């Protein structure tokens, strides 16, 4: 059965095209800075938003019209797999990502749940074999079921912790079975509502232990995926432990876990934390921990995770600038952790949304590559910090300077002169690149 009749494979038609079902900027085989766009961007479809999502919100029921709606239970799960591979192939997207519970329903017991999962994993495996679609990452949903009301790896209930560990074990086995290139941990309900009933130290110690168990088990079963942690500051809990990149890196360092992980950074999570996306990417990059991107955008007027498809060119330019400076995204990719708006309920909206996001990232890549090629920001930054290249600045950088030597210098250095940061000029230069590339 097919689910997106009337939609052909999406082709690159270039800038002049008025065809809404064509790429204007994503030309997978085009070489940018020495690699094809496909190799740079490694796009992925998020199963949960695009296949499992129904268009509900806290105030209303399903709006999405989908050709698989009349199925239920395992039949629905199977239909979604077929629909997923049709959509991913038609969009010419190389990867997908899922949580265990996106792809198969829970049963009455853990045994039954795992059996459902195995059935769907088999079907996914068959579809992967007959297509070129690969698994960028999988993860475990340890936040939707009411058993996780107090968290999973940070729960107050050891029985729930044990269940969570079993779920992670199964997730790793599934990842291995499907050749996942990465394995993600997003701390769904790993956080707290009030310190009045919370042993924060025990919760964090336990979370670190769960990560160690996962590392050991992955080694044991020879699953060589890159482990990724995805920071988020709030939602669903008031205070999520993996607040942002810096907090997550400190946690990993504290528990000796740093070398085993990289970060999966999400644009909307960055803005919820009060950061820009590029800030989060830069922090991760500085630590050699830039792992993968969850591509979306938030609404700065709203205080929650709106997960819109990315259409803000300025943000994708700066994101891809960080990726290029990182020497590429490695085993990671650009995963559209994004959902169509509830009022965009037609099946074709899924295509328009992905095309918009892919074109936006492609343009971001092209502009970022050109900015780098011309060393636009590098020259500005080199010049801005030139006082650290010689004289007293070089002594500070090399570690030779002391409070005494700096005092001596400061006493005879009068007056001090600063130069303009040229903020507006720089933004207008970036705008020119955006408009001309
Ligand atoms: C939630 C979120 C998750 C993770 C995977 O905000 O981003 O979907 O990407 O668990
Ligand atoms: Co995400």
Coordinates of C-alpha atoms and ligand atoms in Angstrom, one line a residue:
X1 CA 0.0 0.0 0.0
X2 CA 1.1 3.6 -0.6
X3 CA 0.4 6.6 1.6
X4 CA 1.4 9.6 -0.3
X5 CA -0.2 9.1 -3.7
X6 CA 0.2 12.0 -6.1
X7 CA 3.6 13.0 -4.7
X8 CA 6.6 12.1 -6.8
X9 CA 10.2 12.0 -5.7
X10 CA 11.3 15.5 -4.8
X11 CA 13.9 16.9 -7.2
X12 CA 16.3 19.8 -7.1
X13 CA 15.0 22.5 -9.5
X14 CA 17.0 25.4 -8.4
X15 CA 16.3 29.0 -7.3
X16 CA 13.9 30.0 -10.1
X17 CA 11.5 27.1 -9.5
X18 CA 8.0 27.9 -8.4
X19 CA 7.2 24.2 -7.8
X20 CA 6.3 23.8 -4.1
X21 CA 7.3 20.1 -4.3
X22 CA 10.9 20.8 -5.5
X23 CA 14.2 21.8 -3.8
X24 CA 15.4 25.3 -4.5
X25 CA 18.7 25.0 -2.7
X26 CA 19.2 21.4 -1.6
X27 CA 21.2 19.8 -4.5
X28 CA 22.5 16.7 -2.8
X29 CA 25.4 16.1 -5.2
X30 CA 26.6 19.7 -5.4
X31 CA 30.1 20.2 -3.9
X32 CA 30.4 22.8 -1.3
X33 CA 33.8 23.3 0.5
X34 CA 35.1 19.9 -0.8
X35 CA 32.1 17.7 0.1
X36 CA 28.6 17.1 -1.4
X37 CA 25.7 18.8 0.3
X38 CA 24.4 15.3 1.2
X39 CA 27.6 14.5 3.0
X40 CA 27.6 17.8 4.9
X41 CA 24.0 17.8 6.0
X42 CA 23.1 14.2 6.6
X43 CA 19.4 15.0 7.0
X44 CA 17.1 12.8 9.1
X45 CA 13.3 12.5 9.6
X46 CA 12.0 12.4 13.2
X47 CA 9.7 9.4 13.4
X48 CA 7.8 10.8 16.4
X49 CA 6.7 14.1 14.8
X50 CA 6.3 13.0 11.2
X51 CA 4.8 9.5 11.5
X52 CA 3.5 9.1 15.1
X53 CA 2.4 12.7 15.7
X54 CA -1.3 13.3 15.4
X55 CA -1.6 17.0 15.6
X56 CA -3.0 17.0 19.2
X57 CA -2.3 19.8 21.6
X58 CA -3.3 20.2 25.3
X59 CA -6.6 21.8 24.2
X60 CA -7.6 19.7 21.2
X61 CA -7.7 16.3 19.6
X62 CA -6.0 15.0 16.4
X63 CA -6.2 17.2 13.3
X64 CA -3.7 15.4 11.1
X65 CA -5.3 13.6 8.1
X66 CA -3.2 10.5 7.4
X67 CA -3.8 7.6 5.1
X68 CA -2.9 5.2 8.0
X69 CA -5.5 6.6 10.4
X70 CA -8.0 3.7 10.0
X71 CA -5.4 1.2 11.4
X72 CA -4.9 0.5 15.1
X73 CA -2.4 -1.4 17.4
X74 CA 0.4 -3.3 15.7
X75 CA -1.3 -2.8 12.2
X76 CA -1.0 0.9 12.7
X77 CA 2.6 0.6 13.7
X78 CA 3.3 -1.5 10.5
X79 CA 1.4 1.0 8.3
X80 CA 3.5 3.8 9.7
X81 CA 6.7 1.9 8.8
X82 CA 5.6 1.6 5.2
X83 CA 4.6 5.2 5.2
X84 CA 7.9 6.3 6.7
X85 CA 10.0 4.6 4.1
X86 CA 7.8 6.0 1.3
X87 CA 8.1 9.6 2.7
X88 CA 11.8 9.4 3.5
X89 CA 12.6 8.0 0.1
X90 CA 10.4 10.5 -1.8
X91 CA 12.1 13.3 0.1
X92 CA 15.6 11.9 -0.8
X93 CA 16.5 12.0 2.9
X94 CA 19.2 9.6 3.9
X95 CA 18.4 9.0 7.6
X96 CA 15.7 8.7 10.2
X97 CA 15.5 8.7 14.0
X98 CA 13.1 7.2 16.5
X99 CA 12.2 6.4 20.1
X100 CA 11.3 2.8 20.9
X101 CA 7.7 3.8 21.6
X102 CA 7.3 5.8 18.4
X103 CA 7.6 2.7 16.3
X104 CA 5.7 0.1 18.3
X105 CA 3.0 0.2 21.0
X106 CA 3.5 -0.9 24.6
X107 CA 2.0 -4.2 25.6
X108 CA 0.6 -5.3 29.0
X109 CA 4.1 -6.4 30.2
X110 CA 7.7 -5.6 29.4
X111 CA 7.9 -9.0 27.6
X112 CA 5.0 -8.1 25.4
X113 CA 6.3 -4.6 24.8
X114 CA 9.6 -6.0 23.7
X115 CA 7.9 -8.5 21.4
X116 CA 5.9 -5.7 19.7
X117 CA 9.2 -3.8 19.3
X118 CA 10.9 -6.8 17.8
X119 CA 8.1 -7.2 15.2
X120 CA 8.4 -3.7 14.0
X121 CA 12.2 -3.7 14.1
X122 CA 12.1 -6.7 11.8
X123 CA 9.9 -4.8 9.4
X124 CA 12.1 -1.7 9.6
X125 CA 15.1 -3.9 8.9
X126 CA 13.5 -5.3 5.8
X127 CA 12.7 -1.8 4.5
X128 CA 16.2 -0.6 5.2
X129 CA 17.5 -3.5 3.2
X130 CA 15.4 -2.7 0.2
X131 CA 16.1 1.1 0.3
X132 CA 19.1 3.3 1.0
X133 CA 17.6 4.7 4.2
X134 CA 19.8 4.5 7.3
X135 CA 19.3 5.0 11.0
X136 CA 21.0 8.1 12.3
X137 CA 20.0 7.4 15.9
X138 CA 17.5 5.7 18.1
X139 CA 16.6 6.4 21.7
X140 CA 14.3 5.3 24.5
X141 CA 11.0 7.0 25.5
X142 CA 11.2 7.0 29.3
X143 CA 8.8 9.9 29.8
X144 CA 5.4 9.3 28.3
X145 CA 4.2 6.3 30.3
X146 CA 2.8 7.2 33.8
X147 CA 5.4 4.9 35.4
X148 CA 8.0 7.6 34.7
X149 CA 6.1 10.3 36.6
X150 CA 9.1 10.8 38.9
X151 CA 11.7 10.3 36.2
X152 CA 13.6 7.2 34.9
X153 CA 17.3 7.3 35.6
X154 CA 16.6 9.9 38.3
X155 CA 13.4 8.5 39.8
X156 CA 12.9 8.0 43.5
X157 CA 11.6 4.5 42.8
X158 CA 14.2 1.8 42.3
X159 CA 11.7 -0.5 40.5
X160 CA 11.2 2.2 37.9
X161 CA 15.0 2.6 37.6
X162 CA 15.3 -1.1 37.0
X163 CA 12.6 -0.9 34.3
X164 CA 14.4 2.0 32.7
X165 CA 17.7 0.1 32.6
X166 CA 15.9 -2.8 30.9
X167 CA 14.5 -0.3 28.4
X168 CA 17.9 1.2 27.7
X169 CA 19.4 -2.3 27.3
X170 CA 16.7 -3.2 24.7
X171 CA 17.2 0.2 23.0
X172 CA 21.0 -0.6 22.6
X173 CA 20.2 -4.0 21.1
X174 CA 17.7 -2.4 18.6
X175 CA 20.3 0.2 17.7
X176 CA 22.9 -2.5 17.1
X177 CA 20.4 -4.6 15.0
X178 CA 19.6 -1.6 12.8
X179 CA 23.1 -0.3 12.5
X180 CA 22.4 3.0 14.3
X181 CA 25.3 5.5 13.9
X182 CA 24.4 7.2 17.2
X183 CA 22.4 6.5 20.3
X184 CA 20.7 9.4 22.0
X185 CA 19.8 10.1 25.7
X186 CA 17.4 12.9 26.1
X187 CA 16.5 13.3 29.8
X188 CA 12.8 13.2 29.3
X189 CA 11.8 13.6 33.0
X190 CA 15.3 13.6 34.4
X191 CA 14.8 16.7 36.5
X192 CA 12.7 17.9 39.4
X193 CA 9.8 20.1 40.4
X194 CA 10.8 21.0 43.9
X195 CA 13.9 20.5 46.0
X196 CA 11.5 20.0 49.0
X197 CA 11.2 16.3 48.1
X198 CA 14.3 15.8 46.0
X199 CA 17.7 14.2 46.7
X200 CA 19.5 15.8 43.9
X201 CA 22.9 14.2 44.6
X202 CA 21.5 10.7 44.6
X203 CA 19.5 11.3 41.4
X204 CA 22.5 12.6 39.6
X205 CA 24.7 9.7 40.9
X206 CA 22.1 7.2 39.7
X207 CA 21.9 8.9 36.3
X208 CA 25.6 8.6 35.8
X209 CA 25.5 5.0 36.9
X210 CA 22.9 4.3 34.2
X211 CA 25.1 5.9 31.6
X212 CA 28.1 3.7 32.8
X213 CA 25.9 0.6 32.5
X214 CA 24.9 1.7 28.9
X215 CA 28.6 2.2 28.0
X216 CA 29.5 -1.2 29.4
X217 CA 26.7 -3.0 27.7
X218 CA 27.3 -1.3 24.3
X219 CA 30.9 -2.5 24.5
X220 CA 29.7 -6.0 25.5
X221 CA 27.4 -6.3 22.5
X222 CA 29.9 -4.6 20.2
X223 CA 27.6 -1.6 19.4
X224 CA 29.9 1.2 18.3
X225 CA 27.4 4.0 18.0
X226 CA 28.4 7.5 19.2
X227 CA 26.5 8.2 22.4
X228 CA 24.8 11.6 22.5
X229 CA 23.2 13.5 25.3
X230 CA 20.6 16.1 24.3
X231 CA 20.4 19.1 26.7
X232 CA 17.1 20.9 27.4
X233 CA 16.5 23.3 30.3
X234 CA 12.9 22.7 31.1
X235 CA 9.8 20.9 30.0
X236 CA 8.5 18.4 31.0
X237 CA 10.1 19.1 34.4
X238 CA 10.5 22.6 35.8
X239 CA 14.3 22.0 36.0
X240 CA 15.8 19.5 33.7
X241 CA 19.3 18.3 34.8
X242 CA 20.9 18.4 31.4
X243 CA 20.0 22.2 31.3
X244 CA 22.3 23.2 28.5
X245 CA 25.6 22.3 26.8
X246 CA 27.8 23.7 29.5
X247 CA 25.8 22.1 32.4
X248 CA 25.8 18.7 30.6
X249 CA 29.5 18.8 29.9
X250 CA 30.2 19.6 33.5
X251 CA 28.1 16.7 34.6
X252 CA 29.9 14.3 32.2
X253 CA 33.3 15.6 33.3
X254 CA 32.3 15.2 37.0
X255 CA 31.4 11.6 36.5
X256 CA 34.3 10.7 34.2
X257 CA 31.9 10.2 31.3
X258 CA 33.1 12.9 29.0
X259 CA 35.1 10.9 26.5
X260 CA 32.1 8.5 26.0
X261 CA 29.7 11.2 24.9
X262 CA 29.1 14.0 22.5
X263 CA 26.1 16.3 22.5
X264 CA 23.0 16.4 20.3
X265 CA 22.1 20.1 20.3
X266 CA 18.5 21.3 19.5
X267 CA 17.8 24.8 18.4
X268 CA 14.5 25.2 20.4
X269 CA 16.2 23.8 23.5
X270 CA 18.9 26.4 23.2
X271 CA 16.4 29.3 23.0
X272 CA 14.5 27.8 26.0
X273 CA 17.7 27.9 27.9
X274 CA 18.2 31.6 27.0
X275 CA 20.9 30.9 24.5
X276 CA 21.1 31.1 20.7
X277 CA 21.6 27.8 18.8
X278 CA 25.0 28.9 17.7
X279 CA 26.0 29.5 21.4
X280 CA 25.2 25.9 22.2
X281 CA 27.0 24.6 19.2
X282 CA 30.1 26.8 20.0
X283 CA 30.2 25.6 23.6
X284 CA 30.1 21.9 22.4
X285 CA 32.6 22.6 19.6
X286 CA 35.1 24.2 22.0
X287 CA 35.0 21.0 24.1
X288 CA 35.3 18.7 21.0
X289 CA 31.7 17.5 21.8
X290 CA 29.6 18.7 18.9
X291 CA 27.8 15.5 18.0
X292 CA 24.6 16.1 16.1
X293 CA 21.9 18.7 15.5
X294 CA 18.2 18.5 16.2
X295 CA 17.0 21.0 13.6
X296 CA 14.0 23.1 14.4
X297 CA 13.1 26.5 15.8
X298 CA 11.2 27.9 18.7
X299 CA 8.9 30.9 18.9
X300 CA 10.5 33.5 21.0
X301 CA 7.1 34.8 22.0
X302 CA 6.2 31.4 23.6
X303 CA 7.9 29.8 26.6
X304 CA 7.7 26.2 25.5
X305 CA 9.1 23.8 22.9
X306 CA 7.2 24.6 19.7
X307 CA 9.4 22.5 17.5
X308 CA 8.7 24.4 14.3
X309 CA 10.5 23.4 11.1
X310 CA 13.6 25.6 10.6
X311 CA 13.0 28.6 8.3
X312 CA 15.2 31.2 9.9
X313 CA 18.1 31.6 7.4
X314 CA 20.2 33.7 9.8
X315 CA 20.2 30.9 12.4
X316 CA 21.0 28.2 9.9
X317 CA 24.0 30.2 8.5
X318 CA 25.4 30.5 12.0
X319 CA 24.7 26.9 12.9
X320 CA 26.4 25.6 9.7
X321 CA 29.3 28.0 10.3
X322 CA 29.9 26.1 13.6
X323 CA 29.5 22.8 11.9
X324 CA 32.0 23.7 9.2
X325 CA 34.4 25.1 11.8
X326 CA 34.1 21.8 13.6
X327 CA 35.4 20.0 10.5
X328 CA 31.9 18.6 9.8
X329 CA 29.2 16.9 11.9
X330 CA 31.0 13.5 11.9
X331 CA 28.7 10.6 12.7
X332 CA 25.9 13.1 13.5
X333 CA 23.4 14.7 11.2
X334 CA 20.7 17.3 10.8
X335 CA 17.6 15.7 12.3
X336 CA 14.3 17.5 11.8
X337 CA 13.0 17.3 15.4
X338 CA 10.1 19.5 14.1
X339 CA 6.4 19.1 13.6
X340 CA 4.0 20.7 11.2
X341 CA 1.7 23.2 12.8
X342 CA -1.6 21.7 14.0
X343 CA -3.4 23.6 11.3
X344 CA -1.1 22.2 8.6
X345 CA -2.9 18.9 8.7
X346 CA -2.7 17.6 5.1
X347 CA -0.2 14.8 4.2
X348 CA 1.5 17.1 1.7
X349 CA 2.3 19.6 4.5
X350 CA 4.9 17.0 5.7
X351 CA 6.6 17.4 2.4
X352 CA 6.4 21.2 2.3
X353 CA 7.8 21.3 5.8
X354 CA 10.8 19.1 5.1
X355 CA 11.6 20.9 1.9
X356 CA 11.5 24.2 3.7
X357 CA 13.8 22.9 6.4
X358 CA 16.2 21.2 3.9
X359 CA 16.4 24.3 1.7
X360 CA 16.9 26.5 4.7
X361 CA 19.9 24.4 6.0
X362 CA 21.3 24.1 2.4
X363 CA 21.3 27.9 2.0
X364 CA 22.8 28.2 5.5
X365 CA 25.6 25.8 4.5
X366 CA 26.3 27.7 1.3
X367 CA 26.5 31.1 2.9
X368 CA 28.5 29.8 5.9
X369 CA 31.0 28.1 3.5
X370 CA 31.4 31.4 1.5
X371 CA 31.9 33.4 4.7
X372 CA 34.6 30.9 5.8
X373 CA 36.2 30.8 2.4
X374 CA 36.5 34.6 2.4
X375 CA 37.6 34.5 6.1
X376 CA 35.1 37.3 6.8
X377 CA 34.5 36.6 10.5
X378 CA 38.1 35.2 11.0
X379 CA 39.6 38.4 9.8
X380 CA 37.4 40.5 12.0
X381 CA 38.1 38.3 15.1
X382 CA 41.9 38.1 14.4
X383 CA 42.0 41.9 14.2
X384 CA 39.8 42.4 17.3
X385 CA 42.1 40.2 19.5
X386 CA 45.4 41.3 17.9
X387 CA 46.5 42.9 21.2
X388 CA 47.1 39.3 22.5
X389 CA 49.5 38.4 19.7
X390 CA 52.4 40.5 20.8
X391 CA 53.8 42.4 23.8
X392 CA 51.9 42.2 27.0
X393 CA 49.0 40.3 25.4
X394 CA 51.3 37.5 24.2
X395 CA 52.8 37.3 27.7
X396 CA 49.2 36.8 29.1
X397 CA 48.4 34.1 26.5
X398 CA 51.7 32.2 27.1
X399 CA 51.2 32.3 30.9
X400 CA 54.3 34.4 31.5
X401 CA 52.4 37.4 33.0
X402 CA 51.9 37.8 36.7
X403 CA 49.8 40.3 38.7
X404 CA 53.1 42.1 39.4
X405 CA 54.2 42.4 35.8
X406 CA 50.7 43.4 34.7
X407 CA 50.6 46.1 37.4
X408 CA 53.9 47.4 36.2
X409 CA 52.6 47.6 32.6
X410 CA 49.2 49.2 33.6
X411 CA 50.9 51.8 35.8
X412 CA 52.8 53.3 32.8
X413 CA 50.1 52.6 30.1
X414 CA 47.9 55.7 30.3
X415 CA 45.4 56.3 28.7
X416 CA 43.9 53.0 27.6
X417 CA 42.2 53.0 24.2
X418 CA 39.4 50.7 23.0
X419 CA 38.2 50.2 19.5
X420 CA 34.6 49.8 18.2
X421 CA 33.2 46.3 18.0
X422 CA 31.5 47.2 14.7
X423 CA 28.4 45.0 15.5
X424 CA 26.1 46.6 13.0
X425 CA 28.7 46.7 10.2
X426 CA 29.4 43.0 10.7
X427 CA 25.7 42.1 10.6
X428 CA 25.2 44.1 7.4
X429 CA 28.2 42.2 5.8
X430 CA 26.6 38.9 6.8
X431 CA 23.3 40.1 5.3
X432 CA 25.1 40.9 2.0
X433 CA 26.4 37.3 1.9
X434 CA 22.9 36.0 2.6
X435 CA 21.4 38.0 -0.2
X436 CA 24.1 37.3 -2.8
X437 CA 24.9 33.6 -2.2
Ligands
LIG1 C1 12.2 16.6 23.3 C2 13.1 16.2 22.3 C3 13.2 14.7 22.1 C4 14.6 14.2 21.8 C5 14.7 12.7 21.7 O1 12.1 18.0 23.4 O2 13.8 17.0 21.7 O3 12.3 14.4 21.1 O4 15.1 14.7 20.6 O5 14.2 12.1 22.9
LIG2 CO1 15.2 16.8 20.2

